[in-house]
XYZ file of C-alpha atoms in Angstrom:
490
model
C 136.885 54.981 58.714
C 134.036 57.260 57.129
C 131.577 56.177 59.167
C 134.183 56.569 62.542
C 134.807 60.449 60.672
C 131.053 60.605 60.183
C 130.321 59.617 64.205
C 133.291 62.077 65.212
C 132.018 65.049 63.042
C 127.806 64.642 64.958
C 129.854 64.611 68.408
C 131.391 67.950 67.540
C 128.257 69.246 66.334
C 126.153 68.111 68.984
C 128.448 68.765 71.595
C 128.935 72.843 69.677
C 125.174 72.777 69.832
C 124.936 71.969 73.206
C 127.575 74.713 74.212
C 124.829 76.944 72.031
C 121.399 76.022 73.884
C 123.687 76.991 77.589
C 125.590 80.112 76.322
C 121.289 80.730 75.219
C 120.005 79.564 78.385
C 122.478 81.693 80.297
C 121.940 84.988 78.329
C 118.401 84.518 79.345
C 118.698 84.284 82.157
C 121.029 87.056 82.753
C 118.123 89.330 80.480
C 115.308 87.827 82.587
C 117.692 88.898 85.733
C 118.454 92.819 83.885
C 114.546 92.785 83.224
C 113.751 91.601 86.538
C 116.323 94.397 88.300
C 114.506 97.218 86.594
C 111.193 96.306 87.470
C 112.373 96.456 91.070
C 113.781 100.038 90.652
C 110.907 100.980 88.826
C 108.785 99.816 91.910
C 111.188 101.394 94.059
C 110.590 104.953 92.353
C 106.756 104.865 92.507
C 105.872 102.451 95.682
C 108.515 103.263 98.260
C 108.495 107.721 98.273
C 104.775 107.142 98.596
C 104.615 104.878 101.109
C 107.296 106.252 103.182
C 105.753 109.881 102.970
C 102.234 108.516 104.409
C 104.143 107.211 107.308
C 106.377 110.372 107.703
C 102.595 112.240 108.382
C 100.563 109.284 109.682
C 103.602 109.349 112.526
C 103.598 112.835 113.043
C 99.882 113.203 113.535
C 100.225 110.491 116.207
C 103.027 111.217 118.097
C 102.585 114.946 117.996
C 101.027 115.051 121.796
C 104.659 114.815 123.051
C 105.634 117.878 121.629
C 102.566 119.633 121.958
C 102.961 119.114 126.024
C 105.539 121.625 126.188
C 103.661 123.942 123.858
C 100.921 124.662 126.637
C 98.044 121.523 125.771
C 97.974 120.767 129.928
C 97.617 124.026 130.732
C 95.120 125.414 127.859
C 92.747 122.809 127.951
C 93.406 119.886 130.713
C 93.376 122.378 133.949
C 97.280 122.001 134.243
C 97.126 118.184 134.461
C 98.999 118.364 137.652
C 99.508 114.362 138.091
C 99.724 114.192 133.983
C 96.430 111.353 133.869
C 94.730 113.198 131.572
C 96.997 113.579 129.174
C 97.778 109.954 129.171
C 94.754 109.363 128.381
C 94.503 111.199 125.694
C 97.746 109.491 124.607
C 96.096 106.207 124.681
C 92.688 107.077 123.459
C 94.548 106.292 119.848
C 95.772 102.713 120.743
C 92.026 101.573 121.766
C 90.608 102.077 118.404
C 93.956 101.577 116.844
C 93.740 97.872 118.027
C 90.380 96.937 117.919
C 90.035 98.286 113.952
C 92.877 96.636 113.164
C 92.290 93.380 111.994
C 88.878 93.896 110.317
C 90.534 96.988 108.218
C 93.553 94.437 107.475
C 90.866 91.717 105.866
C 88.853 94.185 104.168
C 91.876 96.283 102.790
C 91.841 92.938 99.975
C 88.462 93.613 98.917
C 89.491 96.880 97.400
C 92.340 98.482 95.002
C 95.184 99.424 97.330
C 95.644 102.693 96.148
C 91.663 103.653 97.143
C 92.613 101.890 100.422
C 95.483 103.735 101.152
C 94.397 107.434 100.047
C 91.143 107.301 101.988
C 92.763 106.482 105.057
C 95.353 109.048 104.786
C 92.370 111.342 103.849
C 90.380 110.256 106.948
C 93.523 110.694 109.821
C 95.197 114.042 108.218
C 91.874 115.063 108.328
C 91.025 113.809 112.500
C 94.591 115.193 112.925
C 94.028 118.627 111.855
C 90.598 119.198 113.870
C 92.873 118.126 117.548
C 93.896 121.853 116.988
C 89.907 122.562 117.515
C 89.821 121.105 120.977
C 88.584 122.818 123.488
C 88.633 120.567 126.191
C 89.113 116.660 127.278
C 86.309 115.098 126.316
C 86.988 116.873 122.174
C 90.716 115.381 122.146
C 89.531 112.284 122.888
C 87.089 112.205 120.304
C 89.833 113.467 117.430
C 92.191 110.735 118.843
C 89.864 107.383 119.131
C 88.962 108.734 114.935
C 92.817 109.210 114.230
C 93.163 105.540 115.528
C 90.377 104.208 113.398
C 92.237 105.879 109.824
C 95.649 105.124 111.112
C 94.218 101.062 111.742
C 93.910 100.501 108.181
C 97.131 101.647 106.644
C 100.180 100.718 109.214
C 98.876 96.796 108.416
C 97.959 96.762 105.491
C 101.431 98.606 104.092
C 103.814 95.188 104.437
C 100.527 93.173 103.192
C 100.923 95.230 99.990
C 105.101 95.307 99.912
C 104.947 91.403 100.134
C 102.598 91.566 96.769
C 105.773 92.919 95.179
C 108.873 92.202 96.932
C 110.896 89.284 97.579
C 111.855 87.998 101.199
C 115.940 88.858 99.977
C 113.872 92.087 99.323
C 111.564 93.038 102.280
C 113.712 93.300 104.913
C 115.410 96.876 103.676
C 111.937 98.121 101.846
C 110.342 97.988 105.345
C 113.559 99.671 106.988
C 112.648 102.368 104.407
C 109.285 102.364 105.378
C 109.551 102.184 109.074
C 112.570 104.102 109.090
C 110.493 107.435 108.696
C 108.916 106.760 112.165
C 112.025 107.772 113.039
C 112.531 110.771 110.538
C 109.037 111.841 111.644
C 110.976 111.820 115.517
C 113.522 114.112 114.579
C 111.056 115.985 111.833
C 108.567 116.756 114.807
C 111.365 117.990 116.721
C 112.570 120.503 114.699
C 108.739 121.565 113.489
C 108.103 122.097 117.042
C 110.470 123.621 117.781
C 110.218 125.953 115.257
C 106.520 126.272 115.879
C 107.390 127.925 119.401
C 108.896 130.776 117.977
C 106.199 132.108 116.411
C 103.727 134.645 117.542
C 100.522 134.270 116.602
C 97.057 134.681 118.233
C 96.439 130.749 118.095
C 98.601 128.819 120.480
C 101.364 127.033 119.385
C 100.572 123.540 119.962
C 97.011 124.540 117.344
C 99.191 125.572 114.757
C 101.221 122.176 115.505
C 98.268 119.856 114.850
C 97.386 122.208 111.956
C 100.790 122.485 110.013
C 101.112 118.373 110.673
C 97.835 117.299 109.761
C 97.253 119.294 106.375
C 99.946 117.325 104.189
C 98.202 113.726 104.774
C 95.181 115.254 103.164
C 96.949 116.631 100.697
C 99.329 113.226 99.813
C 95.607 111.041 99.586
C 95.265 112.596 96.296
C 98.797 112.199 94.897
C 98.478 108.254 96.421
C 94.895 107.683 94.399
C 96.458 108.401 91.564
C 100.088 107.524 91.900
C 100.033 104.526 93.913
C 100.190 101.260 91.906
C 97.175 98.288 92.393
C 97.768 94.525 92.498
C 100.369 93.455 90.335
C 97.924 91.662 88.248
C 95.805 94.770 87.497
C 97.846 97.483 87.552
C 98.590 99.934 85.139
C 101.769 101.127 85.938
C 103.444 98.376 84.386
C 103.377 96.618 80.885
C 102.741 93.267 79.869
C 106.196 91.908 80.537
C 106.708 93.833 84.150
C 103.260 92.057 84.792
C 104.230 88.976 83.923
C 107.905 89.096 86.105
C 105.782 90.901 88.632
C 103.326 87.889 88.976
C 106.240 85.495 89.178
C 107.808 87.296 91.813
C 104.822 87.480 93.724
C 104.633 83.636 93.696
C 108.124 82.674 94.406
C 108.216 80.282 97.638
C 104.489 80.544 98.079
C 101.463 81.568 95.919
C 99.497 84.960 96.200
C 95.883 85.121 95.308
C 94.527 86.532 92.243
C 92.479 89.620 92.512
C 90.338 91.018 95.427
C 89.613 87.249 97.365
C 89.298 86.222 101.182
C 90.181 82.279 102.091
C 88.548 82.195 105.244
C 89.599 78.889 105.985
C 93.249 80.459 106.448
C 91.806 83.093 108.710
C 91.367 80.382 111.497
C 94.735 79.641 110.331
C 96.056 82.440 111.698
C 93.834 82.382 114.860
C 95.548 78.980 115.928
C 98.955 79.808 114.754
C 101.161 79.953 118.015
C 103.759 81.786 116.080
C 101.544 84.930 115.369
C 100.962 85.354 119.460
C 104.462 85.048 120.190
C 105.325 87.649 117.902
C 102.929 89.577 119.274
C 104.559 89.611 122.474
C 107.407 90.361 120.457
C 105.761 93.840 119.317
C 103.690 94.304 122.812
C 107.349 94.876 124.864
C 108.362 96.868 121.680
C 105.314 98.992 121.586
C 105.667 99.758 125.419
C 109.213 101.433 124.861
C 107.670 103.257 121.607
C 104.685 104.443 122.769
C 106.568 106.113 125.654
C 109.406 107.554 123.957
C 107.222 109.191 121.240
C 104.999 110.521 123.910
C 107.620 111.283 126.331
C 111.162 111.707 125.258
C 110.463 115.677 125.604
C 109.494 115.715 128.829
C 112.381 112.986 129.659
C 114.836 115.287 127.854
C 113.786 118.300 129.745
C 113.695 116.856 132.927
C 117.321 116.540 132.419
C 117.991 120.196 132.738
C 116.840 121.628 129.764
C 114.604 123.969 128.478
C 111.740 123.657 126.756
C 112.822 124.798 123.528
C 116.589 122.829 123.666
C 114.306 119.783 124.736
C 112.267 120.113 121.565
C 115.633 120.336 119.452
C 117.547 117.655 121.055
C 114.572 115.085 120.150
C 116.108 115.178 116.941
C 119.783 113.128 117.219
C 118.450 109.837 119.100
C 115.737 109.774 116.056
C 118.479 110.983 113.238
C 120.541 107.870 114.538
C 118.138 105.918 114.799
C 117.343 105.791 111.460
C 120.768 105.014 110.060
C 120.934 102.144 112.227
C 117.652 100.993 111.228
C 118.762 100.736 107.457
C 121.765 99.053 109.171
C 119.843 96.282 110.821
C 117.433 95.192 108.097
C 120.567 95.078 105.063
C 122.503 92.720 107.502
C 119.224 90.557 107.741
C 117.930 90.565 104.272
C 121.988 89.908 103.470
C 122.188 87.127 106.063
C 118.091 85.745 105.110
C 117.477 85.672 109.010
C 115.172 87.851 111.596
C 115.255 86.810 115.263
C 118.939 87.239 115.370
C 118.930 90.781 114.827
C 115.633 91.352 116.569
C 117.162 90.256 119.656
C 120.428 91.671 119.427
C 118.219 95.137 118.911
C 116.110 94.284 122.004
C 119.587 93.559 124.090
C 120.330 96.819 122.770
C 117.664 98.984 124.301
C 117.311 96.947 127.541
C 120.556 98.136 128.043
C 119.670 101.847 127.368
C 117.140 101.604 130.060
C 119.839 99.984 132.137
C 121.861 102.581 132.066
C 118.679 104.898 132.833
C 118.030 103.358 135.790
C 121.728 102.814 137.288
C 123.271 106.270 136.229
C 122.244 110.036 136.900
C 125.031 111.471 134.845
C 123.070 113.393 132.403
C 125.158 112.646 129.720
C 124.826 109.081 130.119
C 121.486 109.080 130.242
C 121.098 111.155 126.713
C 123.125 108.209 125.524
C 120.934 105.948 126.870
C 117.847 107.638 124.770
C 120.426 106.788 121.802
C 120.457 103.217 122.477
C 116.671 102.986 123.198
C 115.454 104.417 120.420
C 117.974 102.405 118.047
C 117.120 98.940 119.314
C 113.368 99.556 119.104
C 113.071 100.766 115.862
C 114.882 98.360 114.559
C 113.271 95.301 115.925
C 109.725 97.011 114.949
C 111.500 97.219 111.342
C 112.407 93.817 111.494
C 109.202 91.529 112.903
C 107.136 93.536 110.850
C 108.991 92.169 107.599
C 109.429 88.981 109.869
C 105.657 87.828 109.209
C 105.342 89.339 105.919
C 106.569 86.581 104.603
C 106.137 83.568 107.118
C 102.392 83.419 106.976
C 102.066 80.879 103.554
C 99.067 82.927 102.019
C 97.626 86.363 101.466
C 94.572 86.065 103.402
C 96.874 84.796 106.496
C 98.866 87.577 106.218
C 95.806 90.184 106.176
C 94.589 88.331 109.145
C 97.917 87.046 111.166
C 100.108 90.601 110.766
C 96.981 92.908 112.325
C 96.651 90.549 114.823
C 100.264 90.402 115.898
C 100.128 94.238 115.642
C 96.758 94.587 117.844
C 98.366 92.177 120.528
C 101.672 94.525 120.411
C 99.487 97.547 120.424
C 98.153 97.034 123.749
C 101.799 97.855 125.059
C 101.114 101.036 123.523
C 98.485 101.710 125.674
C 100.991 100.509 128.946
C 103.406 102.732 127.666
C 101.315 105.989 127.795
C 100.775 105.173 131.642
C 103.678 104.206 132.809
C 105.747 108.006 133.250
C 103.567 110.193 134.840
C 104.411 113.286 136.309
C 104.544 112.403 140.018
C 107.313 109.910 139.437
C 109.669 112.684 137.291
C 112.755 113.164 136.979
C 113.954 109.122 137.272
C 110.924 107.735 136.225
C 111.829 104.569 137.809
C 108.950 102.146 137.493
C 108.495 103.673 133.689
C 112.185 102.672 132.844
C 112.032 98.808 134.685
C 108.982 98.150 133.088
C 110.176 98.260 129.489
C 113.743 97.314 130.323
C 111.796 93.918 131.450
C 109.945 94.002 128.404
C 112.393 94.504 126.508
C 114.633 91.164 127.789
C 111.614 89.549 126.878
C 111.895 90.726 123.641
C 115.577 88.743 123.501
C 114.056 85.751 124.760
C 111.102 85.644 122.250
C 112.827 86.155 119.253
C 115.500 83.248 119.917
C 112.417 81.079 120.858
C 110.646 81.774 117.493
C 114.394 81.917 115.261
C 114.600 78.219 116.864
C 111.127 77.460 115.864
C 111.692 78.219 112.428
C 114.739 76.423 111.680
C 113.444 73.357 113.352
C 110.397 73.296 110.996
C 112.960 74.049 108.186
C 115.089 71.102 109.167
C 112.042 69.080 109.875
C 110.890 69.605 106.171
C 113.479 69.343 104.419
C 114.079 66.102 106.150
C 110.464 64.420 105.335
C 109.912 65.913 102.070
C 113.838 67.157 100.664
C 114.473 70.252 99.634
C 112.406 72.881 97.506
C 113.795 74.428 94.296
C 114.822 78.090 94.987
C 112.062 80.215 94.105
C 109.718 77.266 92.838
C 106.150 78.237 92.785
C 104.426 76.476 96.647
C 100.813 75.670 96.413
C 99.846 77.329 100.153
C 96.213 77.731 98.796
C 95.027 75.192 101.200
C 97.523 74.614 104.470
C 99.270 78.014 104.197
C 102.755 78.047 106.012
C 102.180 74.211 106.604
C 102.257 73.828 103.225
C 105.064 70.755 102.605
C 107.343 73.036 100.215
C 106.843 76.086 102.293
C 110.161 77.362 104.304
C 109.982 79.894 106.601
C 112.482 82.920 106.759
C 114.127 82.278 110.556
């Protein structure tokens, strides 16, 4: 009987300690999940207003041509530009170097602190920027342009290289929205600046004092980002011993980051044989094409509907103002429903249709809608792939040498883009508007491909090897993305 009492009472207490050790575990991990939720908004307070504001200017200073067209820039210095080559040319200039300095700045951008990364290029394109308002002539914009390519080349890359180092992939999707979504605030930003710049008198010319007013606050931000922008995780100083620590974990959930300024070259051939990575860069080429165009040309599209110069400048701003809400839009739904092609080609059935419309309707009105839908789908996708790869490329060094590469490939629409609505072909613009509404299906098409890819491999995995723990540290420092454990984001 005692020794039946004695057995009863060490279940009880077992079984009350056991109910102790769980209600433990569980407050942990509901303080490791508080802990881990204000490391993110601390991240969010210092990484994200920086990062967005270098894009806000490093967008401006490229896309600025477009409004500085109907300031006077063919006239004043390109001999009227009657047939409109020269100034696509000009347009372009920024996509050759943009391209081929792309990869090479990606790599190297691991080899230093971030922040010193980041400021000097910011430093180096405000600074090309502001000296297009000294141009005298073609061969002078040229030169400012091919340099503005060359600063630009190693930031726009290396940016989701250095959000992956922090974020999550539940997390990525709506940081780069964020971040991308000021191309889009820089759109409507531009148009009002401009359009304010025409109004005032002033012995320089207008588009000058453009390039000026646009160019001066990227040299300006370097300094605030050498100083305010956080380093590695590992070595920063922004955070204590305790954010490190989460931050390092987080860093190394699903895959495994490297540990201070390294290069695996083994995974750069990685990337060069990774079908994936050329796909998606067809992805971003039919993106570009529509991009490239509308920033350098949605003025002169909007004015060739009837409008003045001036109303032209102002009514840049509502596609772009859209645009961005829909943007944020886009990338929630995806980081919400952990998938990318999905909404990448719903976005890219989106703006094929806005050129549809271009091309089969002359009702002004419709076509203003159109520029609604163009600008929203394309924006979006670029939003989207960008985070896409961010996290599908296994290792750091793949990453630094798979997402330039993607980006150079998609780049080289750019350049298509800038050639594809010149004057002589004004007001429909016919070829210009088939071309990227082609493009753009091909966008669709991609993006289910790749989706499909990616749950295959998934499937395939989980299949041969089961299924990873949630967040479980992956050993990619050898096979990357083909690393057993590894899932990719679909």
């Amino acid at each position: 009987m005692d020794s039946d009492r004695d057995s009863k009472h060490q279940s009880v207490e077992h079984l009350e300690k056991g109910v102790d050790e769980v209600m433990t575990a569980s407050s942990l991990g509901e303080e490791r999940l508080a802990e881990e939720r204000r490391l993110v908004r601390k991240l969010d307070k210092r990484i994200l207003p920086i990062a967005c504001l270098l894009y806000l200017f490093a967008y401006l200073d490229r896309s600025n041509l477009g409004n500085a067209r109907l300031q006077g820039i063919d006239d004043d210095i390109l001999n009227g530009d009657p047939k409109g080559i020269l100034f696509d040319w000009i347009n372009s200039a920024f996509y050759f170097s943009y391209i081929l300095c792309q990869v090479p700045a990606s790599i190297t951008s691991k080899l230093f602190p971030p922040r010193v990364w980041m400021a000097t290029a910011a430093f180096g394109w405000g600074l090309s920027s502001t000296l297009m308002a000294t141009g005298f002539n073609f061969g002078g914009m040229m030169v400012t342009r091919i340099s503005l390519g060359v600063f630009e080349a190693g930031f726009a890359p290396a940016i989701p290289l250095y959000f992956s180092l922090f974020y999550t992939k539940a997390e990525m999707g709506l940081r780069m929205a964020y971040w991308f979504g000021f191309a889009a605030v820089a759109g409507a930003f531009g148009g009002l600046l401009a359009f304010g710049i025409q109004h005032i008198q002033s012995p320089v010319q207008n588009w000058r004092l453009l390039f000026i007013i646009e160019g001066i606050p990227a040299i300006l931000l370097s300094a605030f980002t050498i100083f305010l922008l956080p380093n590695r995780p590992e070595s920063t100083t922004y955070l204590n011993e305790r954010e490190r620590e989460i931050a390092i974990e987080r860093m190394n959930r699903a895959t495994s980051g490297d540990t201070g300024a390294t290069v695996n070259t083994a995974h750069i051939f990685k990337a060069f044989r990774d079908w994936r990575i050329y796909v998606g860069g067809v992805i971003y080429f039919g993106l570009n094409c529509a991009l490239a165009s509308t920033s350098a040309f949605l003025p002169t599209l909007i004015k060739d509907l009837g409008y003045s110069n001036a109303r032209a400048q102002l009514l840049t701003v509502p596609p772009y103002a859209v645009t961005a809400v829909v943007l944020v839009m886009f990338c929630f739904v995806s980081d919400r429903l952990q998938t990318r092609g999905i909404p990448i080609a719903l976005g890219g059935a989106i703006s094929a249709v806005g050129y549809l419309l271009l091309l089969a309707v002359s009702n002004k009105r419709v076509a203003y809608f159109a520029m609604f839908c163009i600008t929203s789908g394309t924006y979006s996708c670029i939003g989207l792939i960008i985070a896409w790869f961010a996290h599908n490329l296994g290792s750091e060094t793949k990453k630094a040498t798979g997402i330039p590469m993607f980006m150079a490939i998609g780049q080289c629409g750019s350049i298509l883009g800038s050639h594809i609505f010149p004057k002589t072909d004004g007001p429909r613009y016919i070829k210009g508007f088939a071309v990227c509404c082609a493009l753009e299906w091909l966008v669709v098409i991609c993006a289910i491909v790749l989706t499909i890819s990616y749950r295959w491999a998934n499937a395939r995995r989980d299949k041969l090897h089961g299924k990873p723990k949630p967040n479980a540290k992956v050993d990619t420092s050898e096979f990357a993305d083909e690393a057993p454990d590894f899932r990719y984001m679909p």
